[in-house]
Short mmCIF file of N, CA, C and O in Angstrom, two decimals:
data_model
loop_
_atom_site.label_atom_id
_atom_site.label_comp_id
_atom_site.label_asym_id
_atom_site.label_seq_id
_atom_site.Cartn_x
_atom_site.Cartn_y
_atom_site.Cartn_z
N UNK E 1 118.57 110.97 96.03
CA UNK E 1 118.42 109.80 95.19
C UNK E 1 117.05 109.86 94.50
O UNK E 1 116.02 109.93 95.16
N UNK E 2 117.03 109.84 93.18
CA UNK E 2 115.79 110.00 92.45
C UNK E 2 114.87 108.79 92.56
O UNK E 2 113.67 108.92 92.61
N UNK E 3 115.43 107.58 92.61
CA UNK E 3 114.63 106.36 92.66
C UNK E 3 113.78 106.26 93.90
O UNK E 3 112.75 105.61 93.90
N UNK E 4 114.19 106.92 94.98
CA UNK E 4 113.45 106.86 96.23
C UNK E 4 112.07 107.47 96.09
O UNK E 4 111.16 107.19 96.84
N UNK E 5 111.88 108.33 95.08
CA UNK E 5 110.58 108.96 94.85
C UNK E 5 109.51 107.92 94.52
O UNK E 5 108.34 108.12 94.80
N UNK E 6 109.90 106.82 93.90
CA UNK E 6 108.95 105.81 93.46
C UNK E 6 108.68 104.74 94.51
O UNK E 6 107.95 103.80 94.23
N UNK E 7 109.28 104.85 95.66
CA UNK E 7 109.08 103.84 96.68
C UNK E 7 107.67 103.97 97.25
O UNK E 7 107.08 105.04 97.26
N UNK E 8 107.10 102.86 97.74
CA UNK E 8 105.75 102.92 98.29
C UNK E 8 105.67 103.80 99.53
O UNK E 8 106.65 103.96 100.25
N UNK E 9 104.49 104.35 99.75
CA UNK E 9 104.26 105.24 100.88
C UNK E 9 103.05 104.71 101.64
O UNK E 9 102.06 104.30 101.05
N UNK E 10 103.14 104.73 102.96
CA UNK E 10 102.04 104.25 103.81
C UNK E 10 100.82 105.14 103.60
O UNK E 10 100.94 106.37 103.50
N UNK E 11 99.65 104.53 103.57
CA UNK E 11 98.43 105.30 103.38
C UNK E 11 98.01 106.01 104.66
O UNK E 11 97.28 107.00 104.60
N UNK E 12 98.49 105.55 105.80
CA UNK E 12 98.10 106.16 107.07
C UNK E 12 99.07 107.26 107.51
O UNK E 12 98.67 108.41 107.71
N UNK E 13 100.34 106.91 107.64
CA UNK E 13 101.32 107.86 108.18
C UNK E 13 102.07 108.62 107.08
O UNK E 13 102.83 109.54 107.38
N UNK E 14 101.88 108.23 105.82
CA UNK E 14 102.52 108.88 104.66
C UNK E 14 104.04 108.77 104.64
O UNK E 14 104.71 109.48 103.90
N UNK E 15 104.61 107.88 105.43
CA UNK E 15 106.07 107.66 105.44
C UNK E 15 106.45 106.75 104.28
O UNK E 15 105.78 105.76 104.00
N UNK E 16 107.54 107.11 103.60
CA UNK E 16 108.03 106.27 102.51
C UNK E 16 108.80 105.09 103.09
O UNK E 16 109.50 105.21 104.08
N UNK E 17 108.65 103.96 102.43
CA UNK E 17 109.35 102.76 102.84
C UNK E 17 110.69 102.71 102.14
O UNK E 17 110.85 103.17 101.01
N UNK E 18 111.65 102.10 102.79
CA UNK E 18 112.95 101.91 102.15
C UNK E 18 112.86 100.71 101.20
O UNK E 18 111.89 99.95 101.22
N UNK E 19 113.88 100.55 100.37
CA UNK E 19 113.91 99.41 99.46
C UNK E 19 113.87 98.11 100.24
O UNK E 19 113.14 97.17 99.89
N UNK E 20 114.64 98.05 101.32
CA UNK E 20 114.71 96.84 102.14
C UNK E 20 113.36 96.52 102.80
O UNK E 20 112.92 95.37 102.81
N UNK E 21 112.69 97.53 103.31
CA UNK E 21 111.38 97.32 103.93
C UNK E 21 110.36 96.85 102.89
O UNK E 21 109.53 95.98 103.17
N UNK E 22 110.43 97.42 101.70
CA UNK E 22 109.52 97.02 100.63
C UNK E 22 109.76 95.57 100.22
O UNK E 22 108.82 94.81 100.02
N UNK E 23 111.03 95.18 100.11
CA UNK E 23 111.35 93.80 99.74
C UNK E 23 110.87 92.82 100.80
O UNK E 23 110.36 91.75 100.46
N UNK E 24 111.01 93.19 102.06
CA UNK E 24 110.51 92.31 103.13
C UNK E 24 109.01 92.07 102.98
O UNK E 24 108.53 90.96 103.19
N UNK E 25 108.27 93.11 102.64
CA UNK E 25 106.82 92.95 102.51
C UNK E 25 106.46 92.12 101.28
O UNK E 25 105.49 91.38 101.30
N UNK E 26 107.25 92.23 100.23
CA UNK E 26 106.98 91.45 99.02
C UNK E 26 107.27 89.97 99.25
O UNK E 26 106.48 89.11 98.90
N UNK E 27 108.42 89.67 99.84
CA UNK E 27 108.81 88.26 100.01
C UNK E 27 108.09 87.58 101.16
O UNK E 27 108.20 86.37 101.31
N UNK E 28 107.33 88.32 101.93
CA UNK E 28 106.58 87.69 103.02
C UNK E 28 105.39 86.90 102.47
O UNK E 28 104.85 86.04 103.14
N UNK E 29 104.98 87.19 101.24
CA UNK E 29 103.85 86.53 100.58
C UNK E 29 102.56 86.65 101.37
O UNK E 29 101.66 85.85 101.23
N UNK E 30 102.49 87.64 102.22
CA UNK E 30 101.27 87.88 102.99
C UNK E 30 100.35 88.77 102.18
O UNK E 30 100.81 89.67 101.46
N UNK E 31 99.09 88.53 102.27
CA UNK E 31 98.13 89.36 101.54
C UNK E 31 98.06 90.76 102.12
O UNK E 31 97.85 91.73 101.41
N UNK E 32 98.24 90.85 103.44
CA UNK E 32 98.17 92.14 104.11
C UNK E 32 99.56 92.52 104.61
O UNK E 32 100.26 91.72 105.19
N UNK E 33 99.94 93.77 104.35
CA UNK E 33 101.27 94.24 104.65
C UNK E 33 101.18 95.29 105.75
O UNK E 33 100.41 96.24 105.63
N UNK E 34 101.99 95.12 106.79
CA UNK E 34 102.03 96.12 107.86
C UNK E 34 103.07 97.18 107.55
O UNK E 34 104.17 96.89 107.09
N UNK E 35 102.72 98.43 107.79
CA UNK E 35 103.66 99.52 107.58
C UNK E 35 104.80 99.37 108.57
O UNK E 35 104.57 99.16 109.76
N UNK E 36 106.05 99.50 108.11
CA UNK E 36 107.19 99.37 109.02
C UNK E 36 107.29 100.54 110.01
O UNK E 36 107.98 100.45 111.01
N UNK E 37 106.58 101.64 109.74
CA UNK E 37 106.65 102.81 110.60
C UNK E 37 105.52 102.85 111.63
O UNK E 37 105.77 103.02 112.82
N UNK E 38 104.27 102.67 111.17
CA UNK E 38 103.13 102.80 112.08
C UNK E 38 102.40 101.48 112.34
O UNK E 38 101.59 101.39 113.24
N UNK E 39 102.69 100.45 111.54
CA UNK E 39 102.07 99.14 111.74
C UNK E 39 100.70 98.98 111.09
O UNK E 39 100.11 97.91 111.15
N UNK E 40 100.16 100.02 110.46
CA UNK E 40 98.85 99.93 109.82
C UNK E 40 98.89 98.90 108.70
O UNK E 40 99.80 98.86 107.89
N UNK E 41 97.89 98.03 108.68
CA UNK E 41 97.81 97.00 107.65
C UNK E 41 97.22 97.58 106.37
O UNK E 41 96.29 98.37 106.40
N UNK E 42 97.82 97.21 105.26
CA UNK E 42 97.36 97.61 103.94
C UNK E 42 97.66 96.48 102.97
O UNK E 42 98.23 95.48 103.36
N UNK E 43 97.29 96.63 101.72
CA UNK E 43 97.52 95.57 100.75
C UNK E 43 97.99 96.16 99.43
O UNK E 43 97.80 97.35 99.16
N UNK E 44 98.63 95.31 98.62
CA UNK E 44 99.09 95.75 97.30
C UNK E 44 97.88 96.02 96.42
O UNK E 44 96.85 95.33 96.51
N UNK E 45 98.00 97.01 95.54
CA UNK E 45 96.92 97.28 94.60
C UNK E 45 96.86 96.14 93.58
O UNK E 45 97.82 95.41 93.37
N UNK E 46 95.73 96.02 92.95
CA UNK E 46 95.56 94.98 91.92
C UNK E 46 96.53 95.19 90.77
O UNK E 46 97.08 94.24 90.22
N UNK E 47 96.76 96.45 90.41
CA UNK E 47 97.67 96.74 89.31
C UNK E 47 99.09 96.32 89.65
O UNK E 47 99.82 95.80 88.79
N UNK E 48 99.51 96.50 90.89
CA UNK E 48 100.84 96.07 91.32
C UNK E 48 100.96 94.56 91.21
O UNK E 48 101.95 94.04 90.69
N UNK E 49 99.97 93.85 91.71
CA UNK E 49 100.02 92.39 91.67
C UNK E 49 100.02 91.87 90.24
O UNK E 49 100.76 90.94 89.90
N UNK E 50 99.24 92.48 89.36
CA UNK E 50 99.20 92.06 87.95
C UNK E 50 100.53 92.36 87.28
O UNK E 50 101.06 91.54 86.52
N UNK E 51 101.10 93.54 87.54
CA UNK E 51 102.38 93.92 86.93
C UNK E 51 103.49 92.93 87.31
O UNK E 51 104.25 92.48 86.46
N UNK E 52 103.58 92.61 88.58
CA UNK E 52 104.61 91.69 89.04
C UNK E 52 104.38 90.30 88.44
O UNK E 52 105.32 89.65 87.98
N UNK E 53 103.13 89.86 88.40
CA UNK E 53 102.81 88.56 87.82
C UNK E 53 103.21 88.51 86.35
O UNK E 53 103.84 87.54 85.89
N UNK E 54 102.88 89.55 85.59
CA UNK E 54 103.23 89.57 84.17
C UNK E 54 104.74 89.61 83.96
O UNK E 54 105.26 88.93 83.08
N UNK E 55 105.43 90.40 84.77
CA UNK E 55 106.89 90.49 84.62
C UNK E 55 107.58 89.17 84.94
O UNK E 55 108.64 88.86 84.40
N UNK E 56 106.98 88.38 85.80
CA UNK E 56 107.60 87.11 86.17
C UNK E 56 107.24 86.00 85.18
O UNK E 56 108.11 85.25 84.76
N UNK E 57 105.99 85.92 84.76
CA UNK E 57 105.55 84.77 83.97
C UNK E 57 105.53 84.94 82.46
O UNK E 57 105.66 83.96 81.74
N UNK E 58 105.40 86.14 81.95
CA UNK E 58 105.35 86.32 80.50
C UNK E 58 106.62 85.82 79.80
O UNK E 58 106.54 85.16 78.77
N UNK E 59 107.82 86.10 80.36
CA UNK E 59 109.01 85.57 79.68
C UNK E 59 109.01 84.05 79.58
O UNK E 59 109.48 83.49 78.58
N UNK E 60 108.47 83.36 80.57
CA UNK E 60 108.45 81.90 80.52
C UNK E 60 107.45 81.38 79.49
O UNK E 60 107.65 80.34 78.88
N UNK E 61 106.37 82.10 79.29
CA UNK E 61 105.36 81.69 78.31
C UNK E 61 105.85 81.94 76.90
O UNK E 61 105.64 81.13 75.99
N UNK E 62 106.53 83.06 76.69
CA UNK E 62 106.98 83.42 75.34
C UNK E 62 108.31 82.78 74.96
O UNK E 62 108.66 82.75 73.79
N UNK E 63 109.05 82.28 75.92
CA UNK E 63 110.38 81.76 75.66
C UNK E 63 110.43 80.66 74.60
O UNK E 63 111.30 80.69 73.74
N UNK E 64 109.52 79.70 74.59
CA UNK E 64 109.62 78.66 73.55
C UNK E 64 109.52 79.22 72.13
O UNK E 64 110.05 78.64 71.19
N UNK E 65 108.86 80.35 71.96
CA UNK E 65 108.72 80.94 70.64
C UNK E 65 109.93 81.78 70.25
O UNK E 65 110.15 82.05 69.08
N UNK E 66 110.69 82.21 71.23
CA UNK E 66 111.83 83.09 70.99
C UNK E 66 113.13 82.31 70.84
O UNK E 66 113.99 82.65 70.04
N UNK E 67 113.26 81.24 71.59
CA UNK E 67 114.51 80.48 71.61
C UNK E 67 114.68 79.69 70.33
O UNK E 67 113.80 78.96 69.90
N UNK E 68 115.82 79.84 69.75
CA UNK E 68 116.18 79.09 68.56
C UNK E 68 116.81 77.77 69.01
O UNK E 68 117.43 77.71 70.06
N UNK E 69 116.67 76.74 68.24
CA UNK E 69 117.22 75.45 68.65
C UNK E 69 118.74 75.46 68.75
O UNK E 69 119.33 74.63 69.43
N UNK E 70 119.38 76.42 68.11
CA UNK E 70 120.84 76.48 68.14
C UNK E 70 121.38 77.15 69.40
O UNK E 70 122.56 77.09 69.67
N UNK E 71 120.50 77.80 70.14
CA UNK E 71 120.93 78.49 71.37
C UNK E 71 121.22 77.46 72.45
O UNK E 71 120.43 76.53 72.65
N UNK E 72 122.31 77.62 73.11
CA UNK E 72 122.68 76.69 74.18
C UNK E 72 121.77 76.92 75.39
O UNK E 72 121.41 78.04 75.69
N UNK E 73 121.41 75.86 76.07
CA UNK E 73 120.53 75.98 77.23
C UNK E 73 121.20 76.74 78.37
O UNK E 73 120.52 77.39 79.16
N UNK E 74 122.52 76.68 78.46
CA UNK E 74 123.20 77.43 79.52
C UNK E 74 123.08 78.93 79.31
O UNK E 74 122.95 79.70 80.25
N UNK E 75 123.12 79.37 78.05
CA UNK E 75 122.94 80.80 77.76
C UNK E 75 121.55 81.26 78.14
O UNK E 75 121.36 82.35 78.68
N UNK E 76 120.56 80.42 77.90
CA UNK E 76 119.19 80.74 78.28
C UNK E 76 119.07 80.80 79.80
O UNK E 76 118.45 81.72 80.34
N UNK E 77 119.68 79.86 80.49
CA UNK E 77 119.62 79.85 81.95
C UNK E 77 120.28 81.09 82.54
O UNK E 77 119.77 81.69 83.49
N UNK E 78 121.40 81.50 81.97
CA UNK E 78 122.08 82.71 82.44
C UNK E 78 121.20 83.94 82.17
O UNK E 78 121.07 84.82 83.02
N UNK E 79 120.58 83.99 81.02
CA UNK E 79 119.68 85.10 80.69
C UNK E 79 118.51 85.19 81.64
O UNK E 79 118.13 86.26 82.09
N UNK E 80 117.93 84.03 81.96
CA UNK E 80 116.81 84.00 82.91
C UNK E 80 117.26 84.47 84.28
O UNK E 80 116.57 85.24 84.95
N UNK E 81 118.42 84.02 84.72
CA UNK E 81 118.94 84.42 86.03
C UNK E 81 119.18 85.92 86.09
O UNK E 81 118.82 86.57 87.09
N UNK E 82 119.74 86.50 85.05
CA UNK E 82 119.98 87.94 85.02
C UNK E 82 118.66 88.70 85.02
O UNK E 82 118.49 89.69 85.74
N UNK E 83 117.69 88.24 84.25
CA UNK E 83 116.37 88.88 84.20
C UNK E 83 115.70 88.84 85.57
O UNK E 83 115.18 89.86 86.04
N UNK E 84 115.70 87.68 86.22
CA UNK E 84 115.06 87.56 87.52
C UNK E 84 115.76 88.40 88.58
O UNK E 84 115.10 89.01 89.43
N UNK E 85 117.08 88.47 88.53
CA UNK E 85 117.83 89.30 89.46
C UNK E 85 117.46 90.78 89.28
O UNK E 85 117.20 91.50 90.24
N UNK E 86 117.40 91.23 88.03
CA UNK E 86 117.01 92.62 87.76
C UNK E 86 115.58 92.88 88.19
O UNK E 86 115.26 93.95 88.74
N UNK E 87 114.71 91.90 87.99
CA UNK E 87 113.31 92.05 88.40
C UNK E 87 113.18 92.18 89.91
O UNK E 87 112.43 93.02 90.41
N UNK E 88 113.93 91.37 90.64
CA UNK E 88 113.90 91.44 92.10
C UNK E 88 114.36 92.81 92.58
O UNK E 88 113.78 93.39 93.49
N UNK E 89 115.40 93.35 91.96
CA UNK E 89 115.90 94.66 92.35
C UNK E 89 114.88 95.76 92.03
O UNK E 89 114.79 96.77 92.73
N UNK E 90 114.07 95.55 91.01
CA UNK E 90 113.12 96.56 90.55
C UNK E 90 111.76 96.49 91.24
O UNK E 90 111.01 97.47 91.26
N UNK E 91 111.40 95.36 91.81
CA UNK E 91 110.06 95.17 92.36
C UNK E 91 109.59 96.24 93.35
O UNK E 91 108.45 96.67 93.26
N UNK E 92 110.41 96.66 94.31
CA UNK E 92 109.91 97.68 95.23
C UNK E 92 109.50 98.98 94.55
O UNK E 92 108.65 99.71 95.05
N UNK E 93 110.09 99.29 93.40
CA UNK E 93 109.73 100.51 92.68
C UNK E 93 108.40 100.38 91.96
O UNK E 93 107.79 101.37 91.58
N UNK E 94 107.92 99.15 91.78
CA UNK E 94 106.63 98.90 91.15
C UNK E 94 105.50 98.83 92.16
O UNK E 94 104.33 98.78 91.79
N UNK E 95 105.85 98.79 93.41
CA UNK E 95 104.90 98.53 94.49
C UNK E 95 104.04 99.74 94.82
O UNK E 95 104.54 100.86 94.89
N UNK E 96 102.76 99.51 94.99
CA UNK E 96 101.83 100.54 95.42
C UNK E 96 100.83 99.88 96.36
O UNK E 96 100.41 98.75 96.12
N UNK E 97 100.47 100.56 97.44
CA UNK E 97 99.57 99.97 98.43
C UNK E 97 98.27 100.74 98.51
O UNK E 97 98.18 101.89 98.10
N UNK E 98 97.25 100.07 99.05
CA UNK E 98 95.95 100.69 99.24
C UNK E 98 95.35 100.21 100.55
O UNK E 98 95.84 99.26 101.16
N UNK E 99 94.26 100.85 100.93
CA UNK E 99 93.56 100.43 102.15
C UNK E 99 92.92 99.07 101.92
O UNK E 99 92.58 98.71 100.80
N UNK E 100 92.72 98.36 103.00
CA UNK E 100 92.06 97.06 102.92
C UNK E 100 90.55 97.31 102.89
O UNK E 100 90.02 98.00 103.74
N UNK E 101 89.86 96.77 101.88
CA UNK E 101 88.40 96.97 101.80
C UNK E 101 87.69 96.39 103.01
O UNK E 101 88.17 95.46 103.66
N UNK E 102 86.53 96.95 103.31
CA UNK E 102 85.78 96.53 104.50
C UNK E 102 85.44 95.05 104.50
O UNK E 102 85.47 94.41 105.55
N UNK E 103 85.15 94.48 103.34
CA UNK E 103 84.79 93.06 103.31
C UNK E 103 85.97 92.14 103.61
O UNK E 103 85.78 90.96 103.89
N UNK E 104 87.18 92.66 103.57
CA UNK E 104 88.36 91.85 103.89
C UNK E 104 88.92 92.16 105.28
O UNK E 104 89.84 91.48 105.74
N UNK E 105 88.37 93.15 105.95
CA UNK E 105 88.87 93.56 107.26
C UNK E 105 88.84 92.40 108.27
O UNK E 105 89.70 92.31 109.14
N UNK E 106 87.87 91.52 108.15
CA UNK E 106 87.74 90.41 109.12
C UNK E 106 88.89 89.42 109.02
O UNK E 106 89.15 88.65 109.93
N UNK E 107 89.64 89.42 107.89
CA UNK E 107 90.75 88.50 107.71
C UNK E 107 92.09 89.05 108.17
O UNK E 107 93.08 88.34 108.18
N UNK E 108 92.12 90.31 108.52
CA UNK E 108 93.35 90.94 108.96
C UNK E 108 93.64 90.51 110.39
O UNK E 108 92.82 90.65 111.28
N UNK E 109 94.84 89.96 110.61
CA UNK E 109 95.24 89.57 111.96
C UNK E 109 95.74 90.80 112.69
O UNK E 109 96.55 91.54 112.18
N UNK E 110 95.25 90.99 113.86
CA UNK E 110 95.64 92.19 114.61
C UNK E 110 96.80 91.93 115.51
O UNK E 110 97.17 90.92 115.89
#
């Protein structure tokens, strides 16, 4: 499977995470993510967090400028639902992790 190449990899044990494991770490909303294989705590890179934020919020900001008054609101709602569903399926492929900086180590729960 070619898509598996883009899945996140633990910085300690170098094991690739599955799509399901990656989704669990994303939806946990925790700042620090434990590797499902070795348990080492790590965090999402800044670029990953910015990418996900932009993919989620930019369509909502630009939508008033794109939507024509003649478009039915139900069509817009269906479009948003399809976009968000596709985004959720794609998120683990955008994910990249890094070590936790020393100044944040004190906040990591052991």
